[in-house]
Short mmCIF file of C-alpha atoms in Angstrom, two decimals:
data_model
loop_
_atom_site.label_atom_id
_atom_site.label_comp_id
_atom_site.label_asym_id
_atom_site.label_seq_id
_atom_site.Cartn_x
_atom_site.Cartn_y
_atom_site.Cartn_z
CA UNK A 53 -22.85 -134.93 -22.92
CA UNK A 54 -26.85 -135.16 -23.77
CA UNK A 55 -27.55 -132.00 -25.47
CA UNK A 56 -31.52 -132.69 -25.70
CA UNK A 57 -33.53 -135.26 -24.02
CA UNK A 58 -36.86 -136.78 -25.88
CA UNK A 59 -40.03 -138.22 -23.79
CA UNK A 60 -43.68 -138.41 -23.99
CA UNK A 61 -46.36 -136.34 -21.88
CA UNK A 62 -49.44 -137.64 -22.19
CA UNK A 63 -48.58 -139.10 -25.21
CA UNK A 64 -46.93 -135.85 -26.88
CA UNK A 65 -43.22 -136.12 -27.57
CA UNK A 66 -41.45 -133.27 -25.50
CA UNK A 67 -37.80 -132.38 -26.39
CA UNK A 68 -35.98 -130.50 -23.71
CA UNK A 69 -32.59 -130.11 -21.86
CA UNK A 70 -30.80 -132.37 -19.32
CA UNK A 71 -31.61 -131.48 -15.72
CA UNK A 72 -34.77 -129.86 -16.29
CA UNK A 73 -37.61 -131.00 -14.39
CA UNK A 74 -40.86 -132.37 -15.74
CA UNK A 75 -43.28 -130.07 -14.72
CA UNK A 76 -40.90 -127.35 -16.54
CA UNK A 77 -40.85 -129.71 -19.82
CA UNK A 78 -44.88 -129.84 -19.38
CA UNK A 79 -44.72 -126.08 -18.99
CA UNK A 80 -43.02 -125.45 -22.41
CA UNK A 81 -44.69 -127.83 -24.24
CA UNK A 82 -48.44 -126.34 -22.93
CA UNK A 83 -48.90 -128.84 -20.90
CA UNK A 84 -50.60 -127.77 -17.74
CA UNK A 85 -49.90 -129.89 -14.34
CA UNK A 86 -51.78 -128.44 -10.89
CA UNK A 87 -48.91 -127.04 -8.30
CA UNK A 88 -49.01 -124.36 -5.32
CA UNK A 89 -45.54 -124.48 -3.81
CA UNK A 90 -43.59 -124.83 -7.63
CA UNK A 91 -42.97 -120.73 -8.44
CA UNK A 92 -40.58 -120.33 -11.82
CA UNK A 93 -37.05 -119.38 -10.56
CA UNK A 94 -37.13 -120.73 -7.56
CA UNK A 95 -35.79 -124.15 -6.85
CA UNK A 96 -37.53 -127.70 -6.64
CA UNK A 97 -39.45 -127.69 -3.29
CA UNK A 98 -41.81 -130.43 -3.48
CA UNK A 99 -43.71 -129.33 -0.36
CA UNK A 100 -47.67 -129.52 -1.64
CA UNK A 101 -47.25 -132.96 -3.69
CA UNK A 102 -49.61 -131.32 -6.05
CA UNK A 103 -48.18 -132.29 -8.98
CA UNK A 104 -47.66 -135.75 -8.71
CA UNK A 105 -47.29 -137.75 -12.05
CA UNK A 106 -47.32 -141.16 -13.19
CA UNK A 107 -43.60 -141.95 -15.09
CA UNK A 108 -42.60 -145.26 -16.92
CA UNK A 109 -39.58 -146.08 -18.26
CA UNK A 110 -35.84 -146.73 -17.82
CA UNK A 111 -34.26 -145.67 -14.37
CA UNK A 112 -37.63 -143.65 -13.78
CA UNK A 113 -38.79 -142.99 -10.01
CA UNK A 114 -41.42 -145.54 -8.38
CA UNK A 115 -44.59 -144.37 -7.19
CA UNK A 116 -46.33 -140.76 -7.71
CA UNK A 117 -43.20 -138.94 -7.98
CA UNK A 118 -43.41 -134.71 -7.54
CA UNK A 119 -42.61 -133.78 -10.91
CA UNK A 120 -41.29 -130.44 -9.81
CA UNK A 121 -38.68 -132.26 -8.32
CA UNK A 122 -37.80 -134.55 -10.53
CA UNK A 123 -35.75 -133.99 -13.44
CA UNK A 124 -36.86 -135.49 -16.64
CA UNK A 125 -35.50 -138.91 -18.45
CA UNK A 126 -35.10 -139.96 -21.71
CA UNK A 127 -37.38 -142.10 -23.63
CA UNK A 128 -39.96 -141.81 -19.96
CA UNK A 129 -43.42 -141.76 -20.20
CA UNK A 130 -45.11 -139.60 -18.34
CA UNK A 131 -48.41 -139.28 -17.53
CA UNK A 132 -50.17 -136.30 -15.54
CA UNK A 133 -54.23 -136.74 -16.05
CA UNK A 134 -55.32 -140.47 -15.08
CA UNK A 135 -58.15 -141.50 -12.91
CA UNK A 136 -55.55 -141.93 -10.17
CA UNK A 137 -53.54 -138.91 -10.14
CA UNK A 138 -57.13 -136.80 -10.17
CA UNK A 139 -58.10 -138.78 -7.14
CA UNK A 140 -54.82 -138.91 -5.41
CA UNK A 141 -54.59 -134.84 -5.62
CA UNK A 142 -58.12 -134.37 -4.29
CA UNK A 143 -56.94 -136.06 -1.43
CA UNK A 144 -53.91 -133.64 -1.08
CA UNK A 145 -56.06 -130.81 -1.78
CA UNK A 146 -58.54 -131.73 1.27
CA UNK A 147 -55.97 -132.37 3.37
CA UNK A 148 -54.92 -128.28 2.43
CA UNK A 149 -57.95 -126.88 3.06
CA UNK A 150 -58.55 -128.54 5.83
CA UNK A 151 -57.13 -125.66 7.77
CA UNK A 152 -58.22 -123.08 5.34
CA UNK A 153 -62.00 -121.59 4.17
CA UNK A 154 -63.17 -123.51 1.77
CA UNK A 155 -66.95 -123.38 1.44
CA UNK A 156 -66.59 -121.03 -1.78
CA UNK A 157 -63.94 -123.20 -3.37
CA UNK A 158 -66.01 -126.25 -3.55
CA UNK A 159 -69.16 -124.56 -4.46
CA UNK A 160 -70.55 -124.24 -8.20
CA UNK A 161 -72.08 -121.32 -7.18
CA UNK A 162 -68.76 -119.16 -6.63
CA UNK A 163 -69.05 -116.83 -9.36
CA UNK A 164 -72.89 -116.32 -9.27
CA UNK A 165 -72.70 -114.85 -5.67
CA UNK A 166 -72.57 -111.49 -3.75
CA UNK A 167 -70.53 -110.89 -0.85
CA UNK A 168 -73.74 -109.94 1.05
CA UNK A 169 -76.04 -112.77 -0.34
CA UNK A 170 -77.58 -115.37 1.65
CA UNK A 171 -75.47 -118.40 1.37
CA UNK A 172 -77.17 -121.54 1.00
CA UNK A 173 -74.32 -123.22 2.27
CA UNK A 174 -73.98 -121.36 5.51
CA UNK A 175 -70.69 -119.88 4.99
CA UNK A 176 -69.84 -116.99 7.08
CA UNK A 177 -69.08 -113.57 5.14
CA UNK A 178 -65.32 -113.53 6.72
CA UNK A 179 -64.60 -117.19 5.12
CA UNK A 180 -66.19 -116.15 2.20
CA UNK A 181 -63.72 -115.91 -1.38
CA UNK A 182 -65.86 -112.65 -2.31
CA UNK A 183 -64.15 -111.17 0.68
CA UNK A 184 -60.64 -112.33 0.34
CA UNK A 185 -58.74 -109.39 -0.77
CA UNK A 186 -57.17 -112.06 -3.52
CA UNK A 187 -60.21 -113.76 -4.46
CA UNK A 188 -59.33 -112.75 -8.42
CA UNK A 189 -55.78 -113.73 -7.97
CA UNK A 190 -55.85 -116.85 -5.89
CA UNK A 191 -54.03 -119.70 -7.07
CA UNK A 192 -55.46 -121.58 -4.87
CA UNK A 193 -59.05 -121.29 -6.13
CA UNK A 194 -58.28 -121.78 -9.66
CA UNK A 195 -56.59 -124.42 -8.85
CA UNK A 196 -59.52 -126.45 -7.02
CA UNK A 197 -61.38 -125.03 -9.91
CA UNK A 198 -59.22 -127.16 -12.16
CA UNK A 199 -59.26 -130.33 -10.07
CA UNK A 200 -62.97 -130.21 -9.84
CA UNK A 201 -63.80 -130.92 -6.35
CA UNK A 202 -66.70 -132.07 -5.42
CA UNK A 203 -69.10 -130.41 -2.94
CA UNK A 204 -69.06 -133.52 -0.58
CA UNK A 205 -65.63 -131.98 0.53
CA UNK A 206 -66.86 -131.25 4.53
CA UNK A 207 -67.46 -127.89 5.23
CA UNK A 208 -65.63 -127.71 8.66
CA UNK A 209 -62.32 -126.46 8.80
CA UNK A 210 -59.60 -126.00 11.52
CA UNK A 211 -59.19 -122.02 11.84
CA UNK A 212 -55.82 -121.13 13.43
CA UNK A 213 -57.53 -118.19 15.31
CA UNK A 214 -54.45 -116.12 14.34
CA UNK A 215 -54.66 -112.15 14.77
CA UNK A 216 -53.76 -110.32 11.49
CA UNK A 217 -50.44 -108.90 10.83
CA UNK A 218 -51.00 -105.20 10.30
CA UNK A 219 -48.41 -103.66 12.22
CA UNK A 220 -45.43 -102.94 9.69
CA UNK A 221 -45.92 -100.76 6.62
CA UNK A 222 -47.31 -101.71 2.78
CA UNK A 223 -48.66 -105.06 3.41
CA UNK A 224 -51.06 -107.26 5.37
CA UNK A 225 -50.45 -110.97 7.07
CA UNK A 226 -53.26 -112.87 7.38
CA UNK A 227 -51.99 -116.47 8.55
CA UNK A 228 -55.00 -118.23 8.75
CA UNK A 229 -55.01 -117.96 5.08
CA UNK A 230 -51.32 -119.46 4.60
CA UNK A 231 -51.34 -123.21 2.99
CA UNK A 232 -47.49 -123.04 4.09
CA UNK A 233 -46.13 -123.63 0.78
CA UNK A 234 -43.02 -121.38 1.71
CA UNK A 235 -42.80 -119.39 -1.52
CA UNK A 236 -42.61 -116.65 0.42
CA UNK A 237 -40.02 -117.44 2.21
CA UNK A 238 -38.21 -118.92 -0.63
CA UNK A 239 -38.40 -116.31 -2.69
CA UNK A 240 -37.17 -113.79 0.34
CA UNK A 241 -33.85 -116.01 0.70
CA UNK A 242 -33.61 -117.88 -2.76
CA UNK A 243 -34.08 -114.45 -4.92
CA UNK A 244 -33.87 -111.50 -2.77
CA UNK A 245 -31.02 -112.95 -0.33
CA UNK A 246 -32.95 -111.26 2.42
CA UNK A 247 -34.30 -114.02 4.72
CA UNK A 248 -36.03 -111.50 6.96
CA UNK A 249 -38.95 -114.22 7.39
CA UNK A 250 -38.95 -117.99 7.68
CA UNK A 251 -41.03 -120.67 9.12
CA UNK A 252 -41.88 -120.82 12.44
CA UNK A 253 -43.43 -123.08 14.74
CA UNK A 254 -46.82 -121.52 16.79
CA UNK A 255 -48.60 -123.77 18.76
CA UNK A 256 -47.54 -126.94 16.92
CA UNK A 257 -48.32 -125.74 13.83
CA UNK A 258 -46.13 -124.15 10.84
CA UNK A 259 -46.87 -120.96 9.73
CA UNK A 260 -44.43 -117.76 8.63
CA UNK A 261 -43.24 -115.01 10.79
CA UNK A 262 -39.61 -113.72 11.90
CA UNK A 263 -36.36 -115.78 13.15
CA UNK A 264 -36.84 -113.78 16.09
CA UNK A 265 -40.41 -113.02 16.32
CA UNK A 266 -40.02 -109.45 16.05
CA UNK A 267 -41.66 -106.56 13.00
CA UNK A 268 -40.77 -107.23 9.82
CA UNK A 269 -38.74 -103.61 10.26
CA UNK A 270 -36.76 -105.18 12.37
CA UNK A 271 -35.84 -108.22 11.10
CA UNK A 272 -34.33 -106.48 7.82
CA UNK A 273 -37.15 -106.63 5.67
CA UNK A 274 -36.70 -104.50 2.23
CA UNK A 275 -40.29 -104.41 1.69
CA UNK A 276 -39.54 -105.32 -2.02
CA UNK A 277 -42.72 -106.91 -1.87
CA UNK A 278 -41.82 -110.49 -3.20
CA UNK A 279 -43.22 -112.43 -0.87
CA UNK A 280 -46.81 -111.18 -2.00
CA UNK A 281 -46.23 -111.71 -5.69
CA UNK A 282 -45.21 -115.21 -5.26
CA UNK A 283 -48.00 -115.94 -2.81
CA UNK A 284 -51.05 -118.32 -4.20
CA UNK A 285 -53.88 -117.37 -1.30
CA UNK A 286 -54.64 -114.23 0.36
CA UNK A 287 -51.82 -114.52 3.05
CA UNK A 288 -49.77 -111.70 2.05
CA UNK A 289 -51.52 -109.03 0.03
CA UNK A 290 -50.82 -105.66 -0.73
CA UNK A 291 -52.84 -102.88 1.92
CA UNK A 292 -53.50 -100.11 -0.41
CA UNK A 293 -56.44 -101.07 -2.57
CA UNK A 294 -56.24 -104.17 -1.48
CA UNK A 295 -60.02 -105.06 -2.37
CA UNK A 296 -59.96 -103.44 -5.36
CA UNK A 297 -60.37 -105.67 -8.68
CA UNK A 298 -58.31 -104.71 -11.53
CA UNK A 299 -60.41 -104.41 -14.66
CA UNK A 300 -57.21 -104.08 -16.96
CA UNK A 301 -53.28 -103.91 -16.82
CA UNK A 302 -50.71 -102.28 -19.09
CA UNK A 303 -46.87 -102.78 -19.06
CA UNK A 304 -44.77 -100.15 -17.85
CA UNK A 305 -41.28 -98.97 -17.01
CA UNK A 306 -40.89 -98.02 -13.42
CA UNK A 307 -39.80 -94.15 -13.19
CA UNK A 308 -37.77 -93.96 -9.96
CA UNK A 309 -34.64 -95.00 -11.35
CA UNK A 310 -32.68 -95.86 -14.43
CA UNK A 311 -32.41 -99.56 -14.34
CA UNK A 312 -35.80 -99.76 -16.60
CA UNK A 313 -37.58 -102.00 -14.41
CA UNK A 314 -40.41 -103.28 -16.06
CA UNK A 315 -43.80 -103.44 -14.26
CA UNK A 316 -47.47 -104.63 -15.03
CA UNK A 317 -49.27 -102.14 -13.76
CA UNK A 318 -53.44 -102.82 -12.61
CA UNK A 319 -56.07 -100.19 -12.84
CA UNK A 320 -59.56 -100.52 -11.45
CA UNK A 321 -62.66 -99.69 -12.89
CA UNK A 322 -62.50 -95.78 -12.29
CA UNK A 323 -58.85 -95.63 -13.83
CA UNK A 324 -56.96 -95.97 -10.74
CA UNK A 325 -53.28 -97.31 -10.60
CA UNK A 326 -54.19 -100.10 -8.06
CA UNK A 327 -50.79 -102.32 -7.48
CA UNK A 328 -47.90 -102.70 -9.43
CA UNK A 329 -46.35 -106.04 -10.29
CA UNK A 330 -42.65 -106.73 -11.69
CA UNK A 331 -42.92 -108.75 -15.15
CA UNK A 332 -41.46 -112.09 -14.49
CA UNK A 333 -40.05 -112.20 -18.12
CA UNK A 334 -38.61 -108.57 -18.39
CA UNK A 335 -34.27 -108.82 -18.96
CA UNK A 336 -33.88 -106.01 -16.63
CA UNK A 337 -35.18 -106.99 -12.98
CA UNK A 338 -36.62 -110.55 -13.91
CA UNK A 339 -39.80 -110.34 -12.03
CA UNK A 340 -38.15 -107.85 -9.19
CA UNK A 341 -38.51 -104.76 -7.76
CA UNK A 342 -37.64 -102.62 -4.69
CA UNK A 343 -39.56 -100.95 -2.53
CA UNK A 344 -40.19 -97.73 -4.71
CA UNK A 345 -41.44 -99.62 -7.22
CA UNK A 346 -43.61 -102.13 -5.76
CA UNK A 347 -45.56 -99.38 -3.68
CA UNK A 348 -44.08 -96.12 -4.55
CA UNK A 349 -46.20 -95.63 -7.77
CA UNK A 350 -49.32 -93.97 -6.12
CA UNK A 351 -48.52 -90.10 -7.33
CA UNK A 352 -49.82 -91.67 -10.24
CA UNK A 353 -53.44 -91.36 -8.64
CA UNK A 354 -52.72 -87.44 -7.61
CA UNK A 355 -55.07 -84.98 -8.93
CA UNK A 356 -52.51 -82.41 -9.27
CA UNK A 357 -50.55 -84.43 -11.55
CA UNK A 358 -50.16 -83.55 -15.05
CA UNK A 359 -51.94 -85.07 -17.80
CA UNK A 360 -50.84 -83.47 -20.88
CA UNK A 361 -47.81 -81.22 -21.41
CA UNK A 362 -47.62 -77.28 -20.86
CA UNK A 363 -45.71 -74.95 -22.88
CA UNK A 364 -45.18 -71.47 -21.61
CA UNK A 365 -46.48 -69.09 -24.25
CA UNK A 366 -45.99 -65.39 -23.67
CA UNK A 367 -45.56 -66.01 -20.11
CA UNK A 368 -48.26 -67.96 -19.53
CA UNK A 369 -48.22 -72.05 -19.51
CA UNK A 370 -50.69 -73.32 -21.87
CA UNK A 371 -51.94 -76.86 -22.72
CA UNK A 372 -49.96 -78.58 -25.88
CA UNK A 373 -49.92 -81.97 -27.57
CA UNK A 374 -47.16 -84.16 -26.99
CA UNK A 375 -45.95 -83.57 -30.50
CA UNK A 376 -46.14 -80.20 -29.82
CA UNK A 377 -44.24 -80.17 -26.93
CA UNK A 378 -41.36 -82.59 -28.06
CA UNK A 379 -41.00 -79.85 -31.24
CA UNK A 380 -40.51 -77.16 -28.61
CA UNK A 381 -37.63 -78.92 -26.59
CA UNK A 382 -35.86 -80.70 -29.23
#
């Protein structure tokens, strides 16, 4: 059996193993190739055709293949930049946000404006990106950032007219955001062996929701909170602090148990825990958490927690240093 497999991207030789894909091979060798419904972990989907490449070579797959589905050759040449593939994706990606907002993604002026400035495009302040509770995470944006799309994309979109999801506890749904790339459901059966949500049809159109239509409470939902780590748009985003922008992140281990989850955790500009996020690369939950972790962290925030340690001196408890303190226990 093949131990190692050896082909070009975009003219760099890649060495990798048998049955990986190609946009993982890209990934390891720094090569960067747009996707939205591709999430590390999960399996091949090929539902947004975003990452279509161009391959050459022995037994290699005609057309535009998906190169998240398709597992990688030897001695193929692939390409993932050429005139074509940029044009071919720009069609995807209009066909996308054709039933998404979109006048801020196509705009050069996205980071220069306010969510209260005039708009010289017209866009109203609810389809705005400065008001999308994701508009710093979106995967979405960054990745029409990265296609470069023009500004002749039209300006009309089909809005679903959905009501938001607010009803069940530590999250929001906001469908008319969704590009229905089904991480999130992927990720709830692949991963978390849940399946408390899936696709549904609504009206002729696909979006997510329960088998049964009921609350996400009922449907046996562990609100571990996967579904809104994996998702690229403002869909599924956290409720607490949702519109808060983190300004910096440390790593952490999560303190409600002794597995030693580890967590990335996001602070805001006045130093306040904002969301917690399981690290993706950490041996002990692998880019999971439960419940306690994912939205259990905000006694950080308390004002009546404890800062620094106390050591009771003469009967009274009295600020110490952590050296200090670690001296008197040990």
């Amino acid at each position: 059996m093949v131990d190692e497999i050896t082909l070009s991207i975009d003219g760099q030789e890649v060495k990798t193993q048998p049955g990986k894909m190609i946009i993982e091979a890209a990934m390891d060798a720094g090569k960067y190739i747009p996707y939205l419904c591709y999430y590390p972990g999960m399996k091949p989907y090929g539902a947004c055709r975003m990452c279509v490449v161009e391959v050459e070579g022995e037994r290699s797959p005609p057309g535009k293949p998906a190169s998240c589905t398709t597992p990688v050759g030897e001695g193929w040449k692939v390409t993932t930049d050429s005139s074509e593939l940029k044009d071919l994706r720009r069609g995807i990606m209009e066909l996308l946000i054709s039933e998404h907002p979109h006048g801020c993604l196509t705009c050069h002026r996205v980071e220069l404006c306010g969510p209260t400035d005039l708009c010289l495009r017209h866009v109203s302040v609810n389809d705005r990106c400065l008001t999308c509770p994701k508009n710093e995470r979106c995967e979405l944006k960054d990745t029409v950032r990265f296609m470069e799309m023009e500004m002749d994309t039209p300006l009309t979109y089909n809005n679903r007219h959905l009501p938001q999801g607010v009803k069940d506890p530590y999250w929001d749904m906001d469908m008319n955001l969704c590009i229905v790339c089904a991480r999130c459901v992927r990720a709830c059966d692949e991963v978390r062996g849940d399946s408390a949500i899936t696709l549904q049809s609504h009206s002729g159109r696909t979006i997510i929701g329960t088998a049964q239509g009921t609350s996400l409470l009922e449907s046996g939902c562990e609100f571990c909170g996967a579904c809104i780590d994996v998702c690229p748009t403002g869909a599924l985003v956290e409720r607490d602090y949702k519109w808060d922008k983190a300004v910096t992140s440390i790593t952490s281990t999560c303190p409600h148990c002794p597995v030693g989850c580890q967590m990335t955790l996001e602070v805001n500009k006045r130093d306040k825990l904002i969301r917690a996020i399981p690290d993706r690369h950490a041996a002990a939950n692998h880019g999971q958490a439960c419940f306690k972790g994912k939205f259990g962290l905000d006694f950080v925030n308390n004002r009546n927690r404890l800062n620094k340690p106390l050591i009771r001196r003469e009967g009274v408890l009295q600020e110490a240093t952590w050296p200090e303190a670690l001296d008197f226990v040990s």
